[in-house]
């Protein structure tokens, strides 16, 4: 998600954020779901530029993933 945003591919970042929210919801990680939902709002609809503050939203997700002990592959 972060790599996609850094590359300017915000539609891919939106897709990845949606995956995170779905998996977090299924696993019962409500704080991560809220962080992801807020990021999805900040990224805005497909095909549009993101709103300001999306970087902070991505950091919030990273912090939540660290908090729950997620280790990337």
Short mmCIF file of C-alpha atoms in Angstrom, two decimals:
data_model
loop_
_atom_site.label_atom_id
_atom_site.label_comp_id
_atom_site.label_asym_id
_atom_site.label_seq_id
_atom_site.Cartn_x
_atom_site.Cartn_y
_atom_site.Cartn_z
CA UNK A 1 0.00 0.00 0.00
CA UNK A 2 2.70 2.48 0.97
CA UNK A 3 4.87 1.53 -2.01
CA UNK A 4 1.91 2.04 -4.34
CA UNK A 5 1.23 5.49 -2.88
CA UNK A 6 4.90 6.45 -3.16
CA UNK A 7 4.76 5.43 -6.83
CA UNK A 8 1.66 7.59 -7.30
CA UNK A 9 -0.63 4.58 -7.86
CA UNK A 10 -3.40 5.63 -5.49
CA UNK A 11 -5.91 3.19 -6.95
CA UNK A 12 -3.59 0.33 -5.96
CA UNK A 13 -3.15 1.91 -2.52
CA UNK A 14 -6.95 2.04 -2.18
CA UNK A 15 -7.20 -1.61 -3.18
CA UNK A 16 -4.57 -2.59 -0.61
CA UNK A 17 -6.22 -0.51 2.12
CA UNK A 18 -9.52 -2.26 1.41
CA UNK A 19 -7.80 -5.65 1.76
CA UNK A 20 -6.33 -4.59 5.10
CA UNK A 21 -9.73 -3.48 6.39
CA UNK A 22 -11.38 -6.74 5.31
CA UNK A 23 -8.74 -8.96 6.89
CA UNK A 24 -8.61 -6.85 10.06
CA UNK A 25 -12.38 -6.99 10.39
CA UNK A 26 -12.41 -10.77 9.96
CA UNK A 27 -9.70 -11.07 12.63
CA UNK A 28 -11.48 -8.75 15.07
CA UNK A 29 -8.91 -5.92 15.06
CA UNK A 30 -11.33 -3.03 15.43
CA UNK A 31 -8.70 -0.30 15.88
CA UNK A 32 -7.04 -1.37 12.64
CA UNK A 33 -10.44 -1.44 10.90
CA UNK A 34 -11.10 2.14 12.04
CA UNK A 35 -7.65 3.26 10.91
CA UNK A 36 -8.15 1.60 7.54
CA UNK A 37 -11.62 3.05 7.07
CA UNK A 38 -10.29 6.51 7.80
CA UNK A 39 -7.47 5.99 5.31
CA UNK A 40 -9.92 4.84 2.66
CA UNK A 41 -11.91 8.03 3.22
CA UNK A 42 -8.73 10.12 3.01
CA UNK A 43 -7.61 8.39 -0.19
CA UNK A 44 -10.99 9.18 -1.72
CA UNK A 45 -12.72 7.48 -4.65
CA UNK A 46 -10.94 5.54 -7.38
CA UNK A 47 -9.45 7.68 -10.10
CA UNK A 48 -9.19 10.83 -7.98
CA UNK A 49 -6.25 12.43 -6.21
CA UNK A 50 -6.14 11.71 -2.47
CA UNK A 51 -7.07 14.26 0.15
CA UNK A 52 -4.37 15.78 2.30
CA UNK A 53 -3.38 13.71 5.30
CA UNK A 54 -3.31 10.31 3.63
CA UNK A 55 0.32 9.86 4.69
CA UNK A 56 -0.65 10.24 8.34
CA UNK A 57 -3.37 7.65 7.75
CA UNK A 58 -0.84 5.21 6.36
CA UNK A 59 1.39 5.78 9.36
CA UNK A 60 -1.58 5.12 11.65
CA UNK A 61 -2.11 1.76 9.93
CA UNK A 62 1.58 0.93 10.28
CA UNK A 63 1.42 1.76 13.97
CA UNK A 64 -1.66 -0.44 14.45
CA UNK A 65 0.03 -3.31 12.61
CA UNK A 66 3.07 -2.93 14.89
CA UNK A 67 0.82 -2.84 17.94
CA UNK A 68 -0.83 -6.14 17.07
CA UNK A 69 2.52 -7.73 16.24
CA UNK A 70 2.07 -8.12 12.48
CA UNK A 71 5.25 -9.16 10.70
CA UNK A 72 5.27 -8.61 6.93
CA UNK A 73 6.31 -11.46 4.69
#
